[in-house]
Coordinates of N, CA and C in Angstrom, one line a residue:
M522 N 21.8 -31.6 -16.0 CA 21.2 -32.3 -14.9 C 19.6 -32.1 -15.0
T523 N 18.9 -33.1 -14.6 CA 17.5 -33.0 -14.5 C 17.1 -32.5 -13.1
D524 N 15.9 -32.1 -13.0 CA 15.4 -31.6 -11.7 C 15.6 -32.6 -10.6
N525 N 15.5 -33.9 -10.9 CA 15.6 -34.9 -9.8 C 17.0 -35.5 -9.6
T526 N 18.0 -35.0 -10.3 CA 19.3 -35.4 -10.2 C 20.0 -34.5 -9.1
P527 N 20.6 -35.1 -8.1 CA 21.3 -34.3 -7.1 C 22.5 -33.6 -7.7
N528 N 22.7 -32.3 -7.3 CA 23.8 -31.5 -7.7 C 25.0 -31.9 -6.8
R529 N 26.0 -32.4 -7.5 CA 27.2 -32.9 -6.7 C 28.3 -31.8 -6.6
G530 N 27.9 -30.6 -7.0 CA 28.9 -29.5 -6.9 C 29.7 -29.4 -8.2
D531 N 30.3 -28.2 -8.3 CA 31.2 -28.0 -9.4 C 32.6 -28.5 -9.1
F532 N 33.2 -28.9 -10.2 CA 34.6 -29.3 -10.0 C 35.3 -29.1 -11.4
T533 N 36.6 -29.0 -11.4 CA 37.3 -28.9 -12.6 C 38.3 -30.0 -12.7
F534 N 38.7 -30.3 -13.9 CA 39.7 -31.3 -14.1 C 40.6 -30.8 -15.3
M535 N 41.8 -31.4 -15.4 CA 42.7 -31.0 -16.4 C 43.0 -32.3 -17.2
Q536 N 43.0 -32.1 -18.6 CA 43.3 -33.3 -19.4 C 44.6 -33.0 -20.2
L537 N 45.6 -33.8 -20.1 CA 46.8 -33.7 -20.8 C 46.9 -34.9 -21.8
A538 N 47.6 -34.7 -22.9 CA 47.7 -35.8 -23.8 C 49.1 -35.8 -24.5
D539 N 49.6 -37.0 -24.8 CA 50.8 -37.2 -25.6 C 52.1 -36.6 -25.0
P540 N 52.4 -36.8 -23.8 CA 53.7 -36.4 -23.3 C 54.8 -37.1 -24.2
Q541 N 54.6 -38.3 -24.5 CA 55.4 -39.1 -25.5 C 56.9 -39.0 -25.3
L542 N 57.3 -39.2 -24.0 CA 58.7 -39.2 -23.7 C 59.5 -40.0 -24.6
G543 N 60.5 -39.5 -25.2 CA 61.4 -40.2 -26.2 C 61.1 -39.9 -27.6
M544 N 60.0 -39.2 -27.9 CA 59.6 -39.0 -29.3 C 60.6 -38.1 -30.0
F545 N 61.0 -37.0 -29.4 CA 61.9 -36.0 -30.0 C 63.2 -36.7 -30.5
A546 N 63.7 -37.5 -29.7 CA 65.0 -38.2 -30.1 C 64.7 -39.2 -31.3
K547 N 63.6 -39.8 -31.2 CA 63.2 -40.8 -32.3 C 63.0 -40.2 -33.6
I548 N 62.5 -38.9 -33.6 CA 62.2 -38.3 -34.9 C 63.2 -37.3 -35.3
S549 N 64.2 -37.1 -34.5 CA 65.2 -36.1 -34.9 C 66.3 -36.7 -35.8
D550 N 67.1 -35.9 -36.5 CA 68.2 -36.3 -37.3 C 67.7 -37.2 -38.5
R551 N 66.7 -36.8 -39.1 CA 66.1 -37.5 -40.3 C 66.9 -37.1 -41.5
S552 N 67.0 -38.0 -42.5 CA 67.7 -37.8 -43.7 C 66.8 -36.8 -44.6
P553 N 67.4 -36.1 -45.5 CA 66.6 -35.3 -46.4 C 65.5 -36.0 -47.1
E554 N 65.7 -37.3 -47.4 CA 64.6 -38.1 -48.0 C 63.5 -38.4 -47.0
D555 N 63.9 -38.6 -45.8 CA 62.8 -38.8 -44.7 C 62.0 -37.6 -44.5
V556 N 62.7 -36.4 -44.5 CA 62.0 -35.2 -44.3 C 61.0 -34.9 -45.4
A557 N 61.5 -35.1 -46.6 CA 60.6 -35.0 -47.8 C 59.4 -35.9 -47.7
A558 N 59.6 -37.1 -47.3 CA 58.5 -38.1 -47.2 C 57.5 -37.7 -46.2
M559 N 58.0 -37.2 -45.0 CA 57.1 -36.7 -44.0 C 56.3 -35.5 -44.4
R560 N 57.0 -34.6 -45.2 CA 56.2 -33.4 -45.7 C 55.1 -33.9 -46.6
T561 N 55.4 -34.8 -47.5 CA 54.4 -35.3 -48.4 C 53.2 -36.0 -47.6
R562 N 53.6 -36.8 -46.6 CA 52.5 -37.5 -45.8 C 51.7 -36.5 -45.1
F563 N 52.3 -35.5 -44.4 CA 51.5 -34.5 -43.7 C 50.7 -33.6 -44.5
S564 N 51.2 -33.4 -45.8 CA 50.4 -32.5 -46.7 C 49.1 -33.1 -47.1
R565 N 49.0 -34.4 -46.9 CA 47.7 -35.1 -47.2 C 46.8 -35.2 -46.1
M566 N 47.2 -34.8 -44.9 CA 46.4 -34.8 -43.7 C 45.9 -33.4 -43.4
P567 N 44.8 -33.4 -42.5 CA 44.2 -32.1 -42.2 C 45.0 -31.3 -41.2
Y568 N 46.3 -31.2 -41.3 CA 47.1 -30.5 -40.4 C 47.5 -29.2 -41.1
H569 N 47.0 -28.1 -40.6 CA 47.2 -26.8 -41.3 C 48.4 -26.1 -40.5
G570 N 49.4 -25.7 -41.3 CA 50.5 -24.9 -40.7 C 51.6 -25.8 -40.2
V571 N 51.6 -27.1 -40.4 CA 52.6 -28.0 -40.0 C 53.8 -27.8 -40.9
D572 N 55.0 -27.5 -40.3 CA 56.2 -27.3 -41.1 C 57.2 -28.3 -40.7
I573 N 57.5 -29.3 -41.5 CA 58.4 -30.3 -41.2 C 59.8 -29.8 -41.7
R574 N 60.7 -29.7 -40.7 CA 62.1 -29.3 -41.0 C 63.1 -30.2 -40.4
P575 N 64.2 -30.4 -41.0 CA 65.3 -31.2 -40.3 C 65.8 -30.6 -39.1
V576 N 66.1 -31.4 -38.1 CA 66.6 -30.9 -36.8 C 67.9 -31.7 -36.5
R577 N 68.7 -31.2 -35.6 CA 69.9 -31.9 -35.2 C 69.4 -33.1 -34.3
P578 N 70.3 -34.1 -34.2 CA 69.9 -35.2 -33.3 C 69.7 -34.8 -31.9
I579 N 68.7 -35.4 -31.3 CA 68.4 -35.2 -29.9 C 68.6 -36.6 -29.2
T580 N 69.2 -36.6 -28.0 CA 69.2 -37.8 -27.3 C 68.5 -37.7 -26.0
G581 N 68.0 -38.8 -25.4 CA 67.3 -38.7 -24.2 C 65.9 -38.1 -24.4
F582 N 65.3 -37.5 -23.3 CA 64.0 -37.0 -23.4 C 63.8 -35.7 -22.6
A583 N 64.9 -34.9 -22.6 CA 64.9 -33.7 -21.8 C 63.8 -32.7 -22.3
P584 N 63.6 -32.5 -23.7 CA 62.6 -31.6 -24.1 C 61.2 -32.0 -23.6
E585 N 60.9 -33.3 -23.7 CA 59.6 -33.7 -23.3 C 59.4 -33.6 -21.8
T586 N 60.5 -33.9 -21.1 CA 60.5 -33.8 -19.6 C 60.1 -32.3 -19.2
G587 N 60.7 -31.4 -19.9 CA 60.4 -30.0 -19.6 C 59.0 -29.6 -19.9
L588 N 58.5 -30.0 -21.0 CA 57.1 -29.7 -21.3 C 56.1 -30.4 -20.4
F589 N 56.3 -31.7 -20.1 CA 55.4 -32.4 -19.2 C 55.5 -31.8 -17.8
T590 N 56.7 -31.5 -17.3 CA 56.8 -30.9 -16.0 C 56.1 -29.5 -15.9
E591 N 56.2 -28.7 -17.0 CA 55.5 -27.5 -17.0 C 54.0 -27.7 -16.9
A592 N 53.5 -28.7 -17.6 CA 52.1 -29.0 -17.5 C 51.6 -29.3 -16.1
V593 N 52.4 -30.2 -15.4 CA 52.1 -30.6 -14.1 C 52.2 -29.3 -13.1
Q594 N 53.2 -28.5 -13.3 CA 53.3 -27.3 -12.5 C 52.0 -26.4 -12.7
T595 N 51.5 -26.3 -14.0 CA 50.3 -25.6 -14.2 C 49.1 -26.2 -13.5
A596 N 49.1 -27.5 -13.5 CA 48.0 -28.2 -12.8 C 48.1 -27.8 -11.3
N597 N 49.3 -27.8 -10.7 CA 49.4 -27.5 -9.3 C 49.0 -26.1 -9.0
Q598 N 49.1 -25.2 -10.0 CA 48.6 -23.8 -9.8 C 47.1 -23.7 -9.9
L599 N 46.5 -24.5 -10.8 CA 45.1 -24.4 -11.1 C 44.3 -25.2 -10.1
R600 N 44.9 -26.2 -9.5 CA 44.3 -27.0 -8.4 C 43.0 -27.7 -8.9
P601 N 43.0 -28.5 -10.0 CA 41.8 -29.2 -10.4 C 41.6 -30.4 -9.5
A602 N 40.4 -30.9 -9.6 CA 40.0 -32.1 -8.7 C 40.9 -33.3 -9.2
F603 N 41.2 -33.4 -10.5 CA 42.0 -34.5 -10.9 C 42.6 -34.1 -12.3
V604 N 43.7 -34.9 -12.6 CA 44.3 -34.7 -13.9 C 44.3 -36.1 -14.6
V605 N 43.9 -36.0 -15.9 CA 43.9 -37.2 -16.7 C 45.0 -37.0 -17.8
V606 N 46.0 -38.0 -17.8 CA 47.0 -37.9 -18.8 C 46.7 -39.0 -19.8
C607 N 46.3 -38.6 -21.0 CA 46.0 -39.5 -22.1 C 47.2 -39.9 -22.9
G608 N 47.3 -41.1 -23.3 CA 48.5 -41.6 -24.1 C 48.6 -40.9 -25.4
D609 N 49.7 -40.9 -25.9 CA 50.8 -41.7 -25.6 C 51.7 -41.1 -24.5
I610 N 52.0 -41.8 -23.4 CA 52.7 -41.3 -22.3 C 54.2 -41.4 -22.6
V611 N 54.6 -42.6 -23.3 CA 56.0 -42.8 -23.7 C 56.0 -43.0 -25.2
Y612 N 57.2 -43.0 -25.8 CA 57.3 -43.3 -27.2 C 57.5 -44.8 -27.5
D613 N 58.4 -45.4 -26.6 CA 58.7 -46.8 -26.7 C 58.1 -47.5 -25.5
W614 N 57.1 -48.4 -25.8 CA 56.4 -49.1 -24.7 C 57.3 -49.9 -23.8
D615 N 58.4 -50.3 -24.2 CA 59.3 -51.2 -23.4 C 60.5 -50.5 -22.9
D616 N 60.5 -49.1 -22.9 CA 61.7 -48.3 -22.4 C 61.4 -47.9 -21.0
D617 N 62.1 -48.6 -20.1 CA 61.9 -48.4 -18.6 C 62.3 -46.9 -18.2
P618 N 63.4 -46.4 -18.7 CA 63.7 -45.0 -18.4 C 62.6 -44.0 -18.8
Q619 N 62.0 -44.2 -19.9 CA 60.9 -43.3 -20.3 C 59.7 -43.4 -19.3
A620 N 59.3 -44.7 -19.0 CA 58.2 -44.9 -18.1 C 58.5 -44.4 -16.7
N621 N 59.8 -44.6 -16.2 CA 60.2 -44.1 -14.9 C 60.1 -42.6 -14.8
E622 N 60.5 -41.9 -15.9 CA 60.5 -40.5 -15.9 C 59.1 -39.9 -15.9
A623 N 58.2 -40.6 -16.7 CA 56.8 -40.2 -16.7 C 56.2 -40.3 -15.3
R624 N 56.5 -41.4 -14.6 CA 56.0 -41.6 -13.2 C 56.6 -40.6 -12.3
R625 N 57.9 -40.2 -12.5 CA 58.5 -39.2 -11.6 C 57.8 -37.9 -11.8
I626 N 57.6 -37.5 -13.0 CA 56.9 -36.2 -13.3 C 55.5 -36.2 -12.7
G627 N 54.8 -37.3 -13.0 CA 53.4 -37.5 -12.4 C 53.4 -37.3 -10.9
G628 N 54.5 -37.8 -10.2 CA 54.6 -37.6 -8.8 C 54.8 -36.2 -8.3
L629 N 55.1 -35.3 -9.2 CA 55.3 -33.9 -8.8 C 53.9 -33.2 -8.6
L630 N 52.8 -33.9 -9.0 CA 51.5 -33.3 -8.8 C 51.2 -33.2 -7.3
D631 N 50.7 -32.1 -6.9 CA 50.4 -31.8 -5.5 C 49.5 -32.9 -4.9
E632 N 49.7 -33.2 -3.6 CA 48.8 -34.1 -2.9 C 47.4 -33.5 -2.9
G633 N 46.5 -34.4 -3.1 CA 45.1 -33.9 -3.1 C 44.6 -33.7 -4.6
I634 N 45.5 -33.8 -5.5 CA 45.0 -33.8 -7.0 C 45.2 -35.2 -7.5
D635 N 44.1 -35.9 -7.8 CA 44.2 -37.2 -8.3 C 44.8 -37.3 -9.7
L636 N 45.6 -38.3 -10.0 CA 46.2 -38.5 -11.3 C 45.7 -39.8 -11.9
H637 N 45.2 -39.7 -13.1 CA 44.7 -40.9 -13.9 C 45.5 -41.0 -15.2
W638 N 46.0 -42.2 -15.5 CA 46.7 -42.4 -16.8 C 45.8 -43.2 -17.7
V639 N 45.8 -42.8 -19.0 CA 45.1 -43.6 -20.0 C 46.1 -44.0 -21.1
A640 N 46.3 -45.2 -21.3 CA 47.3 -45.7 -22.2 C 46.9 -45.4 -23.6
G641 N 48.0 -45.1 -24.4 CA 47.8 -45.0 -25.9 C 48.5 -46.1 -26.6
N642 N 48.5 -46.1 -27.9 CA 49.1 -47.2 -28.7 C 50.6 -47.4 -28.4
H643 N 51.3 -46.3 -28.2 CA 52.8 -46.4 -27.9 C 53.0 -47.0 -26.5
D644 N 52.1 -46.8 -25.6 CA 52.2 -47.3 -24.2 C 52.0 -48.8 -24.1
V645 N 51.3 -49.4 -25.1 CA 51.1 -50.8 -25.0 C 51.7 -51.6 -26.1
G646 N 52.5 -51.0 -27.0 CA 53.2 -51.6 -28.0 C 52.3 -52.0 -29.2
A647 N 51.2 -51.4 -29.3 CA 50.2 -51.8 -30.4 C 50.9 -51.6 -31.8
D648 N 51.8 -50.6 -31.9 CA 52.4 -50.4 -33.2 C 53.4 -51.5 -33.6
D649 N 53.9 -52.2 -32.5 CA 54.8 -53.3 -32.7 C 54.1 -54.7 -32.8
G650 N 52.8 -54.7 -32.9 CA 52.1 -55.9 -32.9 C 51.7 -56.5 -31.6
H651 N 52.0 -55.8 -30.5 CA 51.6 -56.2 -29.2 C 50.2 -55.7 -28.8
R652 N 49.5 -56.5 -28.2 CA 48.1 -56.2 -27.8 C 47.9 -56.3 -26.3

């Protein structure tokens, strides 16, 4: 701030990203060929320590629900002025249960903490040619 800028006080905010409800189910139960291809693709990217391993099939979005709920509970403990959830919020842009679950979890944020959503490519269907 400059000397002539009024001080509006200190505040904190919390930024969350990629809850991506539905992703675990979509990427689970890959064939050995798919796992090998993912390993190759990720080895070319600047991801250090990423270990791609096959996992059993997952249905629904319980793992993501747990992680996103834990993040909201942490926000409730920290009491920031606001929380920004950056996309991807869901994995499939047209999956109503995923969107409804995201809204439900967002609703767990304590009153007085503002919530702002920022859509990602999965939230608007950009990967499917939707704009």
